[in-house]
């Protein structure tokens, strides 16, 4: 499998044939995944796809640096040869989508092998209030490889846990608000949520067209950069941003306030991460904060956009599948033991009751979200002449509690979610053996800048502390 050379900005080719790598990973999935449940739908065609790519390489034809690399894809991204369910039984027995999502087509064209689909929090964690991240009726419960009684985060739970567990170095997640950076932080991997619109949304089961995006989830920053290059169509080589650890020309704002103080261990690890950034030469501008968030604005935008976007998506599926949100609600009501054993569908019901994208409630909420998100971030960057912002990512993984739902102590994704701006989570250390990370954020189109900063931090942290610890699959922490 491809792996980046530390500090080189390149992705080195794996000398093994793609088929050997795929077969090794399939064996590992069979051995490890019954405990983790990260992969919900293996791809039976992966070996033959890998063999075909090996033949191309033997004939002197390669499609790029990710030729023959196995990639896992979140189960809300369309694959024409595999089920796409969003974790719901309402779509589980339906034929696969008629076409690959644009990003899947790009992966195949770049020579990637689709190894399978990863489990997710059902409907990307936007169905009910008391959900448990990583649970879906179709895929079951994904667990954190570092401690099996703890959450893998959501909603890209399977993608994060799979990379951490060594089931693939490369996976695709999607994010509306935290769904890439949260499982990346909790599973000790790199998660990049690109600027909204940079990766095409066609063929992704939607929540919010103004906030949704797919993005890379990988072991290293350089791997995420290489994957982002493919996902965006290759017009920009994001690997060029991985160019060492000198940040002497960079100014980074440190976000404080409510983003700190909910986990003493996380705060301590993050302070050490700030020291690492300083050693790289970055100028840190401390004690900054973003505008307070309005809870209703955070909900009203995706509630209104879900109803419209989901109906548009479901129209692309074959006859027999639900046609709209109302039919999905009715399906869940008719299958309560399978779909509703742990939490309800209050968010679905609220979305169904919305009045459309011309509703004054939606228009006002969208404008408020942009003022809080975009204006808040851009003003802070401009007034302090900053290249990026940094904060703790998420608390260490919380214990799984299907009865009461998630126990999230704090997060760092909401302002960027409202703005449609990029985030990058990179491992910073551990607390009681559980991974934690920092999140780098910036304005629209600053993805390459965030990659540069994260790669420098990653390189310096590894030089100081050694490789990030691998999961031990402990039963309890």
Short mmCIF file of N, CA and C in Angstrom, two decimals, residues 105-168:
data_model
loop_
_atom_site.label_atom_id
_atom_site.label_comp_id
_atom_site.label_asym_id
_atom_site.label_seq_id
_atom_site.Cartn_x
_atom_site.Cartn_y
_atom_site.Cartn_z
N UNK A 105 -15.89 7.82 -9.26
CA UNK A 105 -15.38 7.71 -10.63
C UNK A 105 -13.94 8.22 -10.71
N UNK A 106 -13.66 9.31 -10.03
CA UNK A 106 -12.30 9.85 -10.03
C UNK A 106 -11.32 8.91 -9.35
N UNK A 107 -11.75 8.26 -8.27
CA UNK A 107 -10.90 7.29 -7.60
C UNK A 107 -10.54 6.14 -8.56
N UNK A 108 -11.54 5.63 -9.23
CA UNK A 108 -11.29 4.52 -10.16
C UNK A 108 -10.38 4.96 -11.31
N UNK A 109 -10.63 6.15 -11.84
CA UNK A 109 -9.81 6.65 -12.94
C UNK A 109 -8.36 6.85 -12.51
N UNK A 110 -8.13 7.16 -11.23
CA UNK A 110 -6.78 7.34 -10.71
C UNK A 110 -6.11 6.02 -10.38
N UNK A 111 -6.81 4.90 -10.58
CA UNK A 111 -6.23 3.59 -10.33
C UNK A 111 -6.45 3.05 -8.93
N UNK A 112 -7.33 3.69 -8.16
CA UNK A 112 -7.61 3.18 -6.81
C UNK A 112 -8.52 1.95 -6.90
N UNK A 113 -8.37 1.06 -5.93
CA UNK A 113 -9.22 -0.12 -5.81
C UNK A 113 -10.25 0.15 -4.72
N UNK A 114 -11.52 0.07 -5.04
CA UNK A 114 -12.56 0.25 -4.03
C UNK A 114 -12.63 -1.04 -3.22
N UNK A 115 -12.12 -0.99 -1.99
CA UNK A 115 -12.03 -2.18 -1.14
C UNK A 115 -13.37 -2.54 -0.52
N UNK A 116 -14.24 -1.56 -0.35
CA UNK A 116 -15.55 -1.81 0.25
C UNK A 116 -16.15 -0.52 0.76
N UNK A 117 -17.28 -0.64 1.46
CA UNK A 117 -17.99 0.50 2.03
C UNK A 117 -17.88 0.44 3.55
N UNK A 118 -17.79 1.61 4.16
CA UNK A 118 -17.65 1.70 5.61
C UNK A 118 -18.96 2.10 6.27
N UNK A 119 -19.18 1.56 7.46
CA UNK A 119 -20.36 1.88 8.24
C UNK A 119 -20.32 3.34 8.67
N UNK A 120 -21.48 3.86 9.01
CA UNK A 120 -21.61 5.25 9.44
C UNK A 120 -22.71 5.37 10.46
N UNK A 121 -22.75 6.48 11.14
CA UNK A 121 -23.92 6.79 11.95
C UNK A 121 -25.09 6.96 10.98
N UNK A 122 -26.18 6.24 11.23
CA UNK A 122 -27.27 6.17 10.24
C UNK A 122 -27.73 7.56 9.81
N UNK A 123 -27.92 7.70 8.49
CA UNK A 123 -28.28 8.98 7.89
C UNK A 123 -27.32 10.09 8.33
N UNK A 124 -26.05 9.70 8.45
CA UNK A 124 -24.97 10.66 8.78
C UNK A 124 -25.27 11.42 10.06
N UNK A 125 -25.90 10.71 11.02
CA UNK A 125 -26.15 11.27 12.36
C UNK A 125 -27.14 12.43 12.35
N UNK A 126 -28.08 12.41 11.40
CA UNK A 126 -29.07 13.49 11.38
C UNK A 126 -30.47 12.91 11.24
N UNK A 127 -30.78 12.02 12.21
CA UNK A 127 -32.12 11.44 12.24
C UNK A 127 -32.83 11.73 13.56
N UNK A 128 -32.14 11.55 14.70
CA UNK A 128 -32.75 11.75 16.00
C UNK A 128 -31.78 12.39 16.97
N UNK A 129 -32.31 12.92 18.06
CA UNK A 129 -31.50 13.67 19.01
C UNK A 129 -30.56 12.79 19.83
N UNK A 130 -31.00 11.62 20.23
CA UNK A 130 -30.25 10.81 21.19
C UNK A 130 -29.45 9.70 20.49
N UNK A 131 -28.91 10.00 19.33
CA UNK A 131 -28.20 8.98 18.56
C UNK A 131 -26.88 8.62 19.21
N UNK A 132 -26.41 7.43 18.89
CA UNK A 132 -25.08 6.97 19.27
C UNK A 132 -24.23 6.89 18.00
N UNK A 133 -23.16 7.67 17.96
CA UNK A 133 -22.31 7.69 16.78
C UNK A 133 -21.79 6.29 16.48
N UNK A 134 -21.80 5.96 15.20
CA UNK A 134 -21.29 4.66 14.76
C UNK A 134 -22.34 3.59 14.66
N UNK A 135 -23.60 3.87 15.07
CA UNK A 135 -24.65 2.85 14.97
C UNK A 135 -25.51 3.09 13.74
N UNK A 136 -25.78 2.02 13.03
CA UNK A 136 -26.78 2.04 11.96
C UNK A 136 -27.49 0.71 11.95
N UNK A 137 -28.74 0.73 11.50
CA UNK A 137 -29.51 -0.51 11.44
C UNK A 137 -28.89 -1.48 10.44
N UNK A 138 -28.26 -0.98 9.41
CA UNK A 138 -27.66 -1.83 8.39
C UNK A 138 -26.29 -2.36 8.82
N UNK A 139 -25.44 -1.51 9.33
CA UNK A 139 -24.05 -1.90 9.62
C UNK A 139 -23.77 -2.27 11.06
N UNK A 140 -24.73 -2.06 11.97
CA UNK A 140 -24.47 -2.35 13.38
C UNK A 140 -23.70 -1.22 14.03
N UNK A 141 -22.91 -1.55 15.04
CA UNK A 141 -22.21 -0.56 15.85
C UNK A 141 -20.70 -0.62 15.59
N UNK A 142 -20.15 0.44 15.05
CA UNK A 142 -18.70 0.55 14.90
C UNK A 142 -18.08 0.98 16.22
N UNK A 143 -16.97 0.34 16.59
CA UNK A 143 -16.30 0.62 17.86
C UNK A 143 -14.91 1.18 17.62
N UNK A 144 -14.40 1.86 18.63
CA UNK A 144 -13.07 2.48 18.55
C UNK A 144 -11.99 1.41 18.73
N UNK A 145 -11.05 1.28 17.79
CA UNK A 145 -10.02 0.24 17.93
C UNK A 145 -9.11 0.41 19.14
N UNK A 146 -9.02 1.63 19.67
CA UNK A 146 -8.17 1.85 20.84
C UNK A 146 -8.81 1.34 22.12
N UNK A 147 -10.13 1.28 22.15
CA UNK A 147 -10.87 0.74 23.28
C UNK A 147 -12.27 0.42 22.79
N UNK A 148 -12.62 -0.85 22.77
CA UNK A 148 -13.83 -1.29 22.09
C UNK A 148 -15.11 -0.87 22.80
N UNK A 149 -14.99 -0.36 24.03
CA UNK A 149 -16.18 0.15 24.70
C UNK A 149 -16.39 1.63 24.44
N UNK A 150 -15.53 2.22 23.60
CA UNK A 150 -15.60 3.66 23.36
C UNK A 150 -15.97 3.98 21.91
N UNK A 151 -16.50 5.17 21.74
CA UNK A 151 -17.05 5.58 20.46
C UNK A 151 -15.95 5.79 19.42
N UNK A 152 -16.28 5.45 18.19
CA UNK A 152 -15.42 5.79 17.06
C UNK A 152 -15.76 7.16 16.50
N UNK A 153 -16.71 7.85 17.12
CA UNK A 153 -17.12 9.17 16.63
C UNK A 153 -18.05 9.04 15.45
N UNK A 154 -18.56 10.19 15.02
CA UNK A 154 -19.49 10.14 13.91
C UNK A 154 -19.40 11.37 13.04
N UNK A 155 -20.00 11.28 11.85
CA UNK A 155 -20.71 10.10 11.37
C UNK A 155 -19.84 9.17 10.54
N UNK A 156 -18.62 9.63 10.18
CA UNK A 156 -17.73 8.78 9.37
C UNK A 156 -16.99 7.79 10.26
N UNK A 157 -17.76 7.12 11.10
CA UNK A 157 -17.21 6.23 12.12
C UNK A 157 -16.40 5.10 11.51
N UNK A 158 -17.00 4.41 10.53
CA UNK A 158 -16.34 3.27 9.93
C UNK A 158 -15.06 3.66 9.22
N UNK A 159 -15.06 4.79 8.53
CA UNK A 159 -13.86 5.23 7.83
C UNK A 159 -12.73 5.52 8.82
N UNK A 160 -13.05 6.21 9.92
CA UNK A 160 -12.03 6.51 10.92
C UNK A 160 -11.50 5.27 11.60
N UNK A 161 -12.40 4.38 12.02
CA UNK A 161 -11.98 3.17 12.71
C UNK A 161 -11.22 2.23 11.78
N UNK A 162 -11.61 2.18 10.51
CA UNK A 162 -10.94 1.29 9.56
C UNK A 162 -9.49 1.69 9.34
N UNK A 163 -9.24 2.97 9.17
CA UNK A 163 -7.87 3.44 8.97
C UNK A 163 -7.05 3.18 10.23
N UNK A 164 -7.62 3.48 11.40
CA UNK A 164 -6.90 3.25 12.66
C UNK A 164 -6.58 1.77 12.85
N UNK A 165 -7.50 0.91 12.47
CA UNK A 165 -7.33 -0.54 12.67
C UNK A 165 -6.45 -1.19 11.62
N UNK A 166 -5.97 -0.42 10.65
CA UNK A 166 -5.11 -0.98 9.62
C UNK A 166 -5.84 -1.75 8.56
N UNK A 167 -7.12 -1.44 8.34
CA UNK A 167 -7.89 -2.12 7.30
C UNK A 167 -7.68 -1.46 5.94
N UNK A 168 -7.19 -0.25 5.93
CA UNK A 168 -6.77 0.47 4.74
C UNK A 168 -6.12 1.76 5.22
#
